[in-house]
Short mmCIF file of C-alpha atoms in Angstrom, two decimals:
data_model
loop_
_atom_site.label_atom_id
_atom_site.label_comp_id
_atom_site.label_asym_id
_atom_site.label_seq_id
_atom_site.Cartn_x
_atom_site.Cartn_y
_atom_site.Cartn_z
CA MET H 744 74.60 132.27 34.87
CA THR H 745 72.28 135.20 35.54
CA ARG H 746 73.57 138.52 36.87
CA GLU H 747 72.47 140.04 40.15
CA LEU H 748 70.10 142.97 39.98
CA ARG H 749 71.54 146.41 40.54
CA PRO H 750 70.02 148.32 43.49
CA TYR H 751 68.03 150.70 41.30
CA GLN H 752 66.66 147.78 39.26
CA THR H 753 65.41 146.08 42.41
CA ALA H 754 63.84 149.32 43.60
CA ALA H 755 62.21 149.93 40.22
CA ILE H 756 60.61 146.49 40.12
CA GLY H 757 59.26 147.03 43.62
CA LEU H 758 57.71 150.34 42.56
CA VAL H 759 56.10 148.70 39.52
CA TRP H 760 54.43 146.00 41.62
CA GLN H 761 53.41 148.58 44.20
CA ALA H 762 51.78 150.77 41.54
CA MET H 763 49.88 147.82 40.12
CA ALA H 764 48.81 146.66 43.57
CA GLU H 765 47.38 150.13 44.15
CA GLY H 766 45.30 149.86 40.98
CA ARG H 767 47.46 151.56 38.37
CA ARG H 768 47.56 149.02 35.55
CA ARG H 769 49.67 150.94 33.03
CA PRO H 770 52.95 152.21 34.54
CA VAL H 771 55.89 153.35 32.42
CA LEU H 772 59.34 152.47 33.74
CA MET H 773 61.94 155.02 32.66
CA MET H 774 65.46 153.58 32.52
CA ALA H 775 68.21 155.54 30.81
CA THR H 776 70.13 153.88 28.00
CA GLY H 777 72.50 151.36 29.54
CA ALA H 778 70.44 150.94 32.72
CA GLY H 779 69.59 147.31 31.85
CA LYS H 780 65.99 147.37 30.63
CA THR H 781 66.09 143.79 29.38
CA LYS H 782 67.60 142.54 32.63
CA THR H 783 64.84 144.32 34.56
CA ALA H 784 62.17 143.02 32.20
CA ALA H 785 63.53 139.49 32.64
CA GLU H 786 63.10 139.74 36.41
CA ILE H 787 59.52 140.97 35.98
CA ILE H 788 58.85 138.03 33.64
CA LYS H 789 60.33 135.54 36.11
CA ARG H 790 58.08 136.78 38.89
CA ALA H 791 55.05 136.57 36.62
CA LEU H 792 55.95 133.02 35.55
CA ALA H 793 56.35 132.02 39.21
CA LYS H 794 52.67 132.92 39.66
CA GLY H 795 51.65 130.89 36.62
CA LYS H 796 51.09 133.96 34.43
CA ARG H 797 51.66 134.34 30.69
CA VAL H 798 53.65 137.31 29.38
CA VAL H 799 53.96 139.02 25.99
CA MET H 800 56.91 141.37 25.41
CA THR H 801 56.49 143.57 22.34
CA MET H 802 59.41 144.73 20.21
CA PRO H 803 59.36 147.86 18.03
CA ALA H 804 61.70 146.45 15.37
CA ILE H 805 62.18 143.01 13.84
CA GLU H 806 65.94 143.15 14.29
CA LEU H 807 65.45 143.29 18.08
CA ILE H 808 63.52 140.00 18.25
CA ASP H 809 66.44 137.57 18.24
CA GLN H 810 68.57 139.89 20.36
CA THR H 811 65.88 139.98 23.05
CA VAL H 812 65.33 136.22 22.91
CA GLN H 813 69.05 135.63 23.43
CA ALA H 814 69.10 138.10 26.32
CA LEU H 815 66.18 136.34 28.01
CA TYR H 816 67.89 132.95 27.48
CA ALA H 817 70.95 134.39 29.25
CA GLU H 818 68.72 135.23 32.22
CA GLY H 819 67.42 131.66 32.42
CA ILE H 820 64.10 132.23 30.63
CA THR H 821 63.84 129.57 27.92
CA ASP H 822 60.11 128.84 27.49
CA ILE H 823 59.83 131.43 24.75
CA GLY H 824 57.77 131.63 21.59
CA VAL H 825 58.12 134.31 18.93
CA ILE H 826 55.37 136.16 17.11
CA GLN H 827 57.08 137.40 13.97
CA ALA H 828 56.35 136.16 10.43
CA GLN H 829 57.54 132.54 10.05
CA HIS H 830 60.09 132.67 12.85
CA PRO H 831 61.57 129.25 13.73
CA LEU H 832 60.65 129.78 17.41
CA THR H 833 56.95 130.25 16.66
CA ASN H 834 55.07 128.39 19.39
CA SER H 835 51.88 129.84 20.85
CA ASP H 836 51.93 127.34 23.75
CA MET H 837 54.99 128.94 25.34
CA PRO H 838 54.19 131.12 28.40
CA VAL H 839 56.49 133.91 27.19
CA GLN H 840 55.98 135.44 23.76
CA VAL H 841 58.37 137.94 22.18
CA ALA H 842 56.29 139.75 19.59
CA SER H 843 56.95 142.15 16.74
CA VAL H 844 54.42 144.99 16.78
CA GLN H 845 54.32 144.82 12.97
CA THR H 846 53.20 141.19 13.12
CA LEU H 847 50.75 141.85 15.97
CA SER H 848 48.98 144.42 13.82
CA ARG H 849 48.19 141.69 11.26
CA ARG H 850 47.13 138.86 13.62
CA LEU H 851 44.71 138.07 16.39
CA LEU H 852 46.03 139.38 19.69
CA PRO H 853 47.43 136.58 21.89
CA GLU H 854 45.92 135.57 25.21
CA THR H 855 48.13 136.79 28.04
CA ASP H 856 48.14 138.05 31.63
CA LEU H 857 50.74 140.79 31.21
CA VAL H 858 52.19 142.85 28.36
CA ILE H 859 55.63 144.47 28.55
CA VAL H 860 56.06 147.17 25.87
CA ASP H 861 59.68 147.81 24.94
CA GLU H 862 60.48 151.34 23.71
CA ALA H 863 57.02 152.48 24.81
CA HIS H 864 57.70 156.03 23.62
CA ARG H 865 57.31 154.88 20.01
CA ALA H 866 53.56 154.79 20.60
CA HIS H 867 52.52 152.01 18.21
CA LYS H 868 48.86 152.08 17.22
CA ILE H 869 48.36 148.33 17.75
CA VAL H 870 49.50 148.63 21.38
CA TYR H 871 47.03 151.43 22.07
CA GLN H 872 44.25 149.47 20.37
CA TRP H 873 45.09 146.47 22.56
CA MET H 874 44.97 148.65 25.67
CA ALA H 875 41.56 150.01 24.72
CA LYS H 876 40.19 146.56 23.89
CA GLN H 877 41.30 145.03 27.21
CA PRO H 878 41.25 147.81 29.83
CA LYS H 879 41.94 145.42 32.74
CA LEU H 880 45.01 143.81 31.13
CA PRO H 881 48.22 145.15 32.75
CA PHE H 882 50.73 146.86 30.46
CA ILE H 883 54.22 147.88 31.62
CA GLY H 884 56.00 150.34 29.35
CA LEU H 885 59.80 150.46 29.17
CA SER H 886 61.66 153.46 27.77
CA ALA H 887 64.76 155.57 28.20
CA THR H 888 62.83 158.57 26.86
CA PRO H 889 59.11 158.32 27.76
CA TRP H 890 58.38 161.90 26.66
CA THR H 891 56.11 161.31 23.67
CA LYS H 892 53.28 163.82 23.54
CA GLY H 893 50.08 162.16 24.72
CA LEU H 894 51.76 159.12 26.28
CA GLY H 895 49.98 159.91 29.55
CA LYS H 896 46.62 159.29 27.88
CA HIS H 897 47.48 155.59 27.68
CA TYR H 898 49.79 155.03 30.67
CA ASP H 899 48.88 156.10 34.19
CA GLU H 900 52.17 156.50 36.05
CA LEU H 901 55.82 157.33 35.37
CA ILE H 902 58.35 155.44 37.48
CA ILE H 903 61.88 156.84 37.11
CA ALA H 904 64.32 154.03 37.82
CA ALA H 905 67.58 155.63 36.73
CA THR H 906 68.63 158.79 34.90
CA THR H 907 71.73 159.22 32.76
CA GLN H 908 73.23 161.57 35.33
CA GLN H 909 72.69 159.02 38.11
CA LEU H 910 74.17 156.14 36.12
CA ILE H 911 77.29 158.14 35.25
CA ARG H 912 77.70 159.21 38.88
CA GLU H 913 77.40 155.60 40.09
CA GLY H 914 79.78 154.24 37.45
CA TYR H 915 77.23 152.30 35.39
CA LEU H 916 77.69 154.60 32.38
CA ALA H 917 80.81 156.29 31.08
CA PRO H 918 81.29 160.04 31.51
CA PHE H 919 81.49 162.03 28.31
CA LYS H 920 83.07 165.10 26.81
CA VAL H 921 81.57 166.96 23.90
CA PHE H 922 83.28 169.00 21.19
CA ALA H 923 81.30 171.36 19.02
CA PRO H 924 82.34 172.88 15.66
CA SER H 925 81.07 176.15 14.22
CA HIS H 926 77.32 176.23 13.95
CA PRO H 927 75.62 174.78 10.83
CA ASP H 928 73.39 177.15 8.87
CA LEU H 929 69.86 175.79 9.24
CA ALA H 930 68.05 179.05 8.52
CA GLY H 931 66.19 177.62 5.52
CA VAL H 932 65.30 174.27 7.05
CA ARG H 933 61.60 173.79 7.72
CA THR H 934 60.15 172.09 10.80
CA VAL H 935 57.74 169.19 10.25
CA ALA H 936 56.07 167.32 13.14
CA GLY H 937 58.38 168.95 15.65
CA ASP H 938 61.70 168.18 13.95
CA TYR H 939 63.70 169.36 10.97
CA ALA H 940 62.33 168.37 7.55
CA GLU H 941 64.66 165.64 6.31
CA ASP H 942 64.95 166.87 2.71
CA ASP H 943 65.82 170.41 3.76
CA LEU H 944 68.16 169.14 6.45
CA ALA H 945 70.03 166.85 4.06
CA GLU H 946 70.51 169.71 1.62
CA ALA H 947 71.91 171.90 4.40
CA MET H 948 74.26 169.24 5.82
CA ASP H 949 75.38 167.30 2.71
CA LYS H 950 77.94 169.80 1.48
CA PRO H 951 81.55 168.87 0.63
CA GLN H 952 83.00 171.32 3.12
CA LEU H 953 80.81 170.05 5.96
CA THR H 954 81.36 166.34 5.33
CA ALA H 955 85.10 166.92 4.96
CA ASP H 956 85.07 168.79 8.27
CA VAL H 957 83.43 165.77 9.97
CA VAL H 958 86.32 163.59 8.80
CA SER H 959 89.10 166.06 9.63
CA THR H 960 87.61 166.62 13.09
CA TRP H 961 87.51 162.88 13.77
CA LEU H 962 91.13 162.50 12.65
CA LYS H 963 92.09 165.29 15.05
CA LEU H 964 89.93 164.52 18.08
CA GLY H 965 88.47 161.04 17.65
CA GLU H 966 91.61 159.35 19.00
CA ASN H 967 91.09 156.52 16.50
CA ARG H 968 88.29 155.21 18.73
CA PRO H 969 85.53 152.89 17.49
CA THR H 970 82.93 155.38 16.27
CA LEU H 971 79.30 155.60 15.23
CA CYS H 972 78.37 158.44 12.89
CA PHE H 973 74.73 159.55 12.56
CA ALA H 974 73.80 161.15 9.23
CA VAL H 975 70.62 162.72 7.84
CA ASN H 976 69.72 160.41 4.92
CA ARG H 977 71.27 157.84 2.60
CA ALA H 978 72.91 160.38 0.30
CA HIS H 979 74.44 162.25 3.23
CA ALA H 980 75.62 159.01 4.85
CA ARG H 981 77.20 157.86 1.58
CA SER H 982 79.02 161.18 1.26
CA LEU H 983 80.43 160.80 4.76
CA GLU H 984 81.39 157.19 4.07
CA ARG H 985 83.20 158.26 0.90
CA ASP H 986 85.13 161.02 2.63
CA PHE H 987 86.21 158.72 5.47
CA ARG H 988 87.35 156.11 2.95
CA ASN H 989 89.26 158.70 0.90
CA ALA H 990 91.04 159.72 4.10
CA GLY H 991 92.20 156.15 4.61
CA VAL H 992 89.79 155.39 7.48
CA ALA H 993 88.26 151.90 7.62
CA VAL H 994 84.54 152.71 7.36
CA ALA H 995 81.24 150.86 6.90
CA TYR H 996 77.69 151.91 6.10
CA VAL H 997 74.43 150.66 7.61
CA ASP H 998 70.82 151.56 6.87
CA GLY H 999 67.41 149.96 7.31
CA ASP H 1000 67.89 147.79 4.24
CA THR H 1001 71.27 146.39 5.25
CA ASP H 1002 71.07 142.60 5.35
CA ARG H 1003 71.14 141.13 8.87
CA GLY H 1004 74.12 138.95 8.06
CA GLU H 1005 76.04 141.92 6.68
CA ARG H 1006 75.19 143.99 9.75
CA ASP H 1007 76.39 141.21 12.06
CA GLN H 1008 79.67 141.01 10.12
CA ILE H 1009 80.10 144.80 10.37
CA ARG H 1010 79.63 144.56 14.11
CA ARG H 1011 82.24 141.81 14.39
CA ASP H 1012 84.71 143.82 12.31
CA PHE H 1013 83.93 146.92 14.36
CA GLU H 1014 84.60 145.12 17.63
CA ALA H 1015 87.79 143.61 16.20
CA GLY H 1016 89.06 147.06 15.21
CA GLN H 1017 89.01 146.28 11.49
CA ILE H 1018 86.34 148.97 11.02
CA LYS H 1019 86.81 152.26 12.84
CA VAL H 1020 83.72 154.21 11.79
CA VAL H 1021 80.18 153.01 11.03
CA VAL H 1022 78.01 155.60 9.29
CA ASN H 1023 74.25 155.09 9.65
CA ILE H 1024 71.00 157.01 9.24
CA GLY H 1025 69.22 156.24 12.48
CA VAL H 1026 68.98 152.44 12.53
CA LEU H 1027 71.49 152.16 15.37
CA THR H 1028 69.63 154.38 17.85
CA THR H 1029 68.01 151.67 20.00
CA GLY H 1030 68.87 148.15 21.11
CA VAL H 1031 72.54 148.55 20.13
CA ASP H 1032 75.11 147.53 22.74
CA TRP H 1033 78.24 147.88 20.62
CA ASP H 1034 81.46 149.07 22.25
CA VAL H 1035 81.23 152.66 20.97
CA ARG H 1036 83.81 155.10 22.33
CA CYS H 1037 83.27 158.03 20.01
CA LEU H 1038 80.08 159.33 18.44
CA ILE H 1039 79.63 161.78 15.57
CA LEU H 1040 76.35 163.67 15.53
CA ALA H 1041 76.06 165.03 11.97
CA ARG H 1042 72.26 165.02 12.03
CA PRO H 1043 70.73 168.09 13.75
CA THR H 1044 67.52 167.40 15.63
CA LYS H 1045 64.96 169.25 17.72
CA SER H 1046 63.84 165.98 19.32
CA GLU H 1047 65.04 165.42 22.86
CA MET H 1048 64.13 161.74 22.53
CA LEU H 1049 66.20 161.18 19.39
CA TYR H 1050 69.11 163.19 20.79
CA VAL H 1051 69.22 161.28 24.10
CA GLN H 1052 68.81 157.90 22.37
CA VAL H 1053 71.66 158.69 19.94
CA ILE H 1054 74.11 159.95 22.57
CA GLY H 1055 73.27 156.94 24.73
CA ARG H 1056 74.93 154.68 22.15
CA ALA H 1057 78.32 155.94 23.31
CA LEU H 1058 77.82 155.87 27.07
CA ARG H 1059 77.97 152.16 27.85
CA THR H 1060 80.97 151.17 29.92
CA ALA H 1061 83.62 148.77 28.64
CA PRO H 1062 87.04 147.53 29.80
CA GLY H 1063 89.62 150.27 29.38
CA LYS H 1064 87.01 152.91 28.52
CA ALA H 1065 87.56 156.06 30.60
CA ASP H 1066 85.02 158.22 28.79
CA ALA H 1067 83.15 158.82 25.56
CA ILE H 1068 83.90 161.51 23.01
CA ILE H 1069 80.95 163.24 21.33
CA LEU H 1070 81.72 165.23 18.17
CA ASP H 1071 78.61 167.35 17.72
CA HIS H 1072 78.49 168.85 14.23
CA SER H 1073 74.80 169.63 14.56
CA ASP H 1074 74.49 172.39 17.17
CA THR H 1075 72.12 170.08 19.06
CA THR H 1076 73.92 170.28 22.40
CA LEU H 1077 73.77 174.06 22.34
CA ASN H 1078 70.07 173.98 21.47
CA LEU H 1079 68.88 171.20 23.76
CA GLY H 1080 71.52 171.17 26.49
CA PHE H 1081 73.60 168.27 27.80
CA VAL H 1082 71.85 164.89 27.83
CA THR H 1083 72.44 164.74 31.57
CA ASP H 1084 70.35 167.88 31.99
CA ILE H 1085 67.30 166.68 30.05
CA HIS H 1086 64.71 165.37 32.46
CA HIS H 1087 60.92 165.15 32.72
CA ASP H 1088 59.19 163.97 35.87
CA ARG H 1089 55.72 163.35 34.41
CA LEU H 1090 54.06 161.83 31.38
CA SER H 1091 52.67 164.15 28.72
CA ASP H 1092 48.88 164.27 28.63
CA GLY H 1093 48.95 165.65 25.08
CA SER H 1094 48.77 169.34 25.92
CA GLU H 1095 51.59 171.78 26.53
CA ARG H 1096 51.63 173.23 30.04
CA LYS H 1097 51.63 176.98 29.58
CA ALA H 1098 51.96 177.89 33.20
CA SER H 1099 52.66 176.41 36.60
CA SER H 1100 50.15 176.30 39.43
CA SER H 1101 51.31 179.79 40.43
CA GLY H 1102 50.21 181.11 37.05
CA ARG H 1103 53.70 181.87 35.83
CA LYS H 1104 55.02 180.40 32.60
CA GLU H 1105 57.55 177.61 32.93
CA ARG H 1106 61.05 178.58 31.88
CA PRO H 1107 63.08 176.30 29.62
CA ALA H 1108 66.11 174.61 31.13
CA PRO H 1109 69.25 176.80 30.87
CA LYS H 1110 71.56 175.91 27.99
CA PRO H 1111 75.36 175.84 27.81
CA LYS H 1112 77.11 179.18 27.34
CA GLU H 1113 80.25 179.81 25.30
CA CYS H 1114 83.40 181.21 26.85
CA THR H 1115 84.45 184.18 24.72
CA SER H 1116 88.08 183.53 25.55
CA CYS H 1117 88.57 179.83 24.74
CA SER H 1118 85.22 178.75 23.16
CA TYR H 1119 84.58 176.24 25.93
CA LEU H 1120 80.85 175.77 26.53
CA LYS H 1121 80.24 176.10 30.23
CA PRO H 1122 77.06 175.42 32.21
CA ALA H 1123 74.65 178.34 32.42
CA GLY H 1124 75.23 180.47 35.50
CA VAL H 1125 78.96 179.71 35.68
CA HIS H 1126 80.74 183.08 35.38
CA LYS H 1127 84.37 182.02 35.52
CA CYS H 1128 85.30 179.58 32.76
CA PRO H 1129 86.23 176.16 34.23
CA SER H 1130 88.60 175.60 31.31
CA CYS H 1131 90.71 178.75 31.04
CA GLY H 1132 89.67 180.73 34.12
CA PHE H 1133 88.48 183.73 32.11
CA ALA H 1134 85.78 185.86 33.80
CA PRO H 1135 84.08 188.22 31.32
CA HIS H 1136 83.69 191.94 31.97
CA ARG H 1137 81.62 194.52 30.14
CA VAL H 1138 83.45 195.89 27.10
CA GLN H 1139 82.55 198.41 24.43
CA GLU H 1140 83.87 196.45 21.52
CA VAL H 1141 83.98 192.69 20.98
CA ALA H 1142 86.04 191.13 18.22
CA THR H 1143 85.09 187.61 17.12
CA VAL H 1144 87.33 185.12 15.40
CA GLN H 1145 86.66 181.67 13.98
CA GLY H 1146 87.89 179.17 16.52
CA GLU H 1147 88.55 175.46 16.59
CA LEU H 1148 86.26 172.90 18.13
CA ALA H 1149 84.98 173.80 21.56
CA HIS H 1150 84.87 171.41 24.49
CA LEU H 1151 81.51 171.11 26.26
CA GLY H 1152 81.09 169.88 29.80
CA GLY H 1153 78.05 168.97 31.87
CA LYS H 1154 77.04 170.67 35.09
CA GLN H 1155 79.89 171.06 37.55
CA LYS H 1156 78.96 169.69 40.96
CA LYS H 1157 80.70 170.79 44.15
CA ALA H 1158 83.18 168.11 45.11
CA ASP H 1159 82.85 166.40 48.49
CA MET H 1160 85.78 165.97 50.85
CA GLU H 1161 86.28 162.32 49.90
CA THR H 1162 86.78 163.34 46.27
CA LYS H 1163 89.16 166.14 47.22
CA LEU H 1164 91.27 163.83 49.38
CA LYS H 1165 91.44 161.27 46.58
CA TRP H 1166 92.61 163.87 44.08
CA TYR H 1167 95.21 165.36 46.41
CA ALA H 1168 96.65 161.90 47.18
CA MET H 1169 96.95 161.11 43.47
CA LEU H 1170 98.42 164.51 42.63
CA LEU H 1171 101.04 164.00 45.37
CA TRP H 1172 101.90 160.58 43.94
CA HIS H 1173 102.37 162.11 40.48
CA GLN H 1174 104.49 164.92 41.97
CA ASP H 1175 106.81 162.41 43.63
CA ASP H 1176 106.88 159.94 40.75
CA ARG H 1177 107.70 162.59 38.13
CA ARG H 1178 109.98 164.53 40.48
CA LYS H 1179 107.92 167.68 40.19
CA SER H 1180 108.83 170.72 42.25
CA HIS H 1181 107.53 170.98 45.80
CA GLY H 1182 104.11 172.59 45.69
CA TRP H 1183 103.18 171.25 42.22
CA ALA H 1184 100.40 169.07 43.69
CA ALA H 1185 99.03 171.96 45.74
CA HIS H 1186 98.88 174.23 42.69
CA ARG H 1187 97.16 171.56 40.58
CA TYR H 1188 94.70 170.96 43.45
CA ARG H 1189 93.92 174.67 43.43
CA ASP H 1190 93.45 174.55 39.64
CA LYS H 1191 90.92 171.77 40.10
CA PHE H 1192 88.95 172.90 43.16
CA GLY H 1193 89.65 176.64 43.41
CA VAL H 1194 91.12 176.41 46.93
CA TRP H 1195 94.44 175.39 48.45
CA PRO H 1196 94.72 171.97 50.19
CA ASN H 1197 95.42 173.61 53.54
CA GLY H 1198 95.27 171.14 56.42
CA LEU H 1199 94.89 168.05 54.20
CA HIS H 1200 97.04 165.06 55.14
CA VAL H 1201 96.94 162.05 52.83
CA THR H 1202 99.09 159.14 51.72
CA PRO H 1203 100.07 159.45 48.04
CA SER H 1204 98.35 156.92 45.76
CA ARG H 1205 98.70 156.10 42.07
CA PRO H 1206 96.35 158.22 39.87
CA ASP H 1207 93.33 156.51 38.38
CA VAL H 1208 92.21 157.07 34.77
CA GLU H 1209 90.17 160.20 35.56
CA VAL H 1210 92.96 161.97 37.40
CA GLY H 1211 95.61 160.78 34.94
CA ASN H 1212 93.61 162.13 32.00
CA TRP H 1213 93.12 165.46 33.77
CA ILE H 1214 96.87 165.79 34.44
CA ARG H 1215 97.65 165.01 30.80
CA ALA H 1216 95.04 167.48 29.57
CA LYS H 1217 96.53 170.21 31.75
CA ALA H 1218 100.01 169.41 30.47
CA ILE H 1219 98.85 169.53 26.86
CA ALA H 1220 97.02 172.83 27.44
CA TRP H 1221 100.13 174.31 29.05
CA ALA H 1222 102.35 173.15 26.16
CA LYS H 1223 99.97 174.60 23.60
CA GLY H 1224 99.89 177.87 25.51
CA GLN H 1225 103.68 178.01 25.50
CA GLU H 1226 103.77 177.28 21.79
CA LYS H 1227 101.16 179.97 21.09
CA ALA H 1228 103.08 182.51 23.18
CA LYS H 1229 106.30 181.60 21.39
CA LYS H 1230 104.68 182.11 17.98
CA ALA H 1231 103.19 185.41 19.09
CA GLY H 1232 106.57 186.58 20.36
CA GLY H 1233 108.24 185.56 17.09
CA ALA H 1234 105.66 187.48 15.09
CA GLN H 1235 106.19 190.61 17.18
CA HIS H 1236 109.96 190.26 16.80
CA ALA H 1237 109.61 189.89 13.03
CA ALA H 1238 107.40 192.98 12.91
#
């Protein structure tokens, strides 16, 4: 039974057809990870088939062929042939062909009326050659990160169907919280083709102290959640795997050479809870819909595309999943910003824009800032720390100490009245249920929104996961503060 289209999917398909009707034959459809690219592609294919058209859908990796075929079957599309080596579904007579770009580069290009290019940002040479050879043939690119330099030389329009921020806000993706350790020393790491040189990066990151810190951090903050860990190279990944195993954590390792059967078994064990952490070196960045609830980023990157693709692995919703935990051991969030803040509204034409139409240089997006009191990374422009309430003042001397992992949050949006009423009703329910003192709910409301709930009249209602987690976090923070104060008082007394 096929699923109904989500509103933004319907709108996106309409914009694609509109663009093509207006003469733009090469649109790129941007859909954030988890937005349902395959579902949307299936609907485009159905409409093409209804008009008697043939469709080729290209895949950037062999391992995605069978996954895509099964997804199309689930949407009721069964007349499918596969172009990939000696695949058992090879049948050139079928109106829909799912094709590996590697195989396409070695064969005659198939006759078709429409090409859908999955992961269009990967910019495969054979696809561009096909475009140049048949300029009137429509190509529709699909990508969560269509920001490749020069992509606009081959595609003529960017259609933004859904951003990560939008999908989180509408409940289609899980919200996330990020923790960041002390910054890795990458001073000696060279940059090659816009990103860190792998050899230098591996040398910088594959150190016993750093890999041990990844494991100890996960044991402390990972909440025993099913976790993907992204490493630099095989040696680094094996070091992380070893340290997890030595700590008694059920761990597995996956790379590009891992046998398909072994990878499928690892996934089954992961979903059954028999494996808690899967360490990999970049092979699980696209086309992976595992139930990931924690992600370890131990591979620094300068690439927005890689960063967004990696973090996206943890943002899919699942039953009982309130949020995702990101353990960023790479400094990437500080350098690139939150994934919800990364956005481009046009395709790159291959040149860097040095200035806007007014002649002024474009400024980079503001990055998170660290609270000097509690090490929380707050959105740029936020003076008072949302975590501890500290507002910095000018001082003559600043003492720095090594802190524990810092919690990062995305941009704080002003809450609407509906949200405030919901929170107050749930805080009142908790106050009554736990027999808190009169005024407890009002004080917690003020902690959350910065104002008192004057004039609000609501019926108490049981807290949902978001509110419940916030109440628990506040309780834990208060308890830790009491413990810290107690220890400080004991030390002063002993002195």
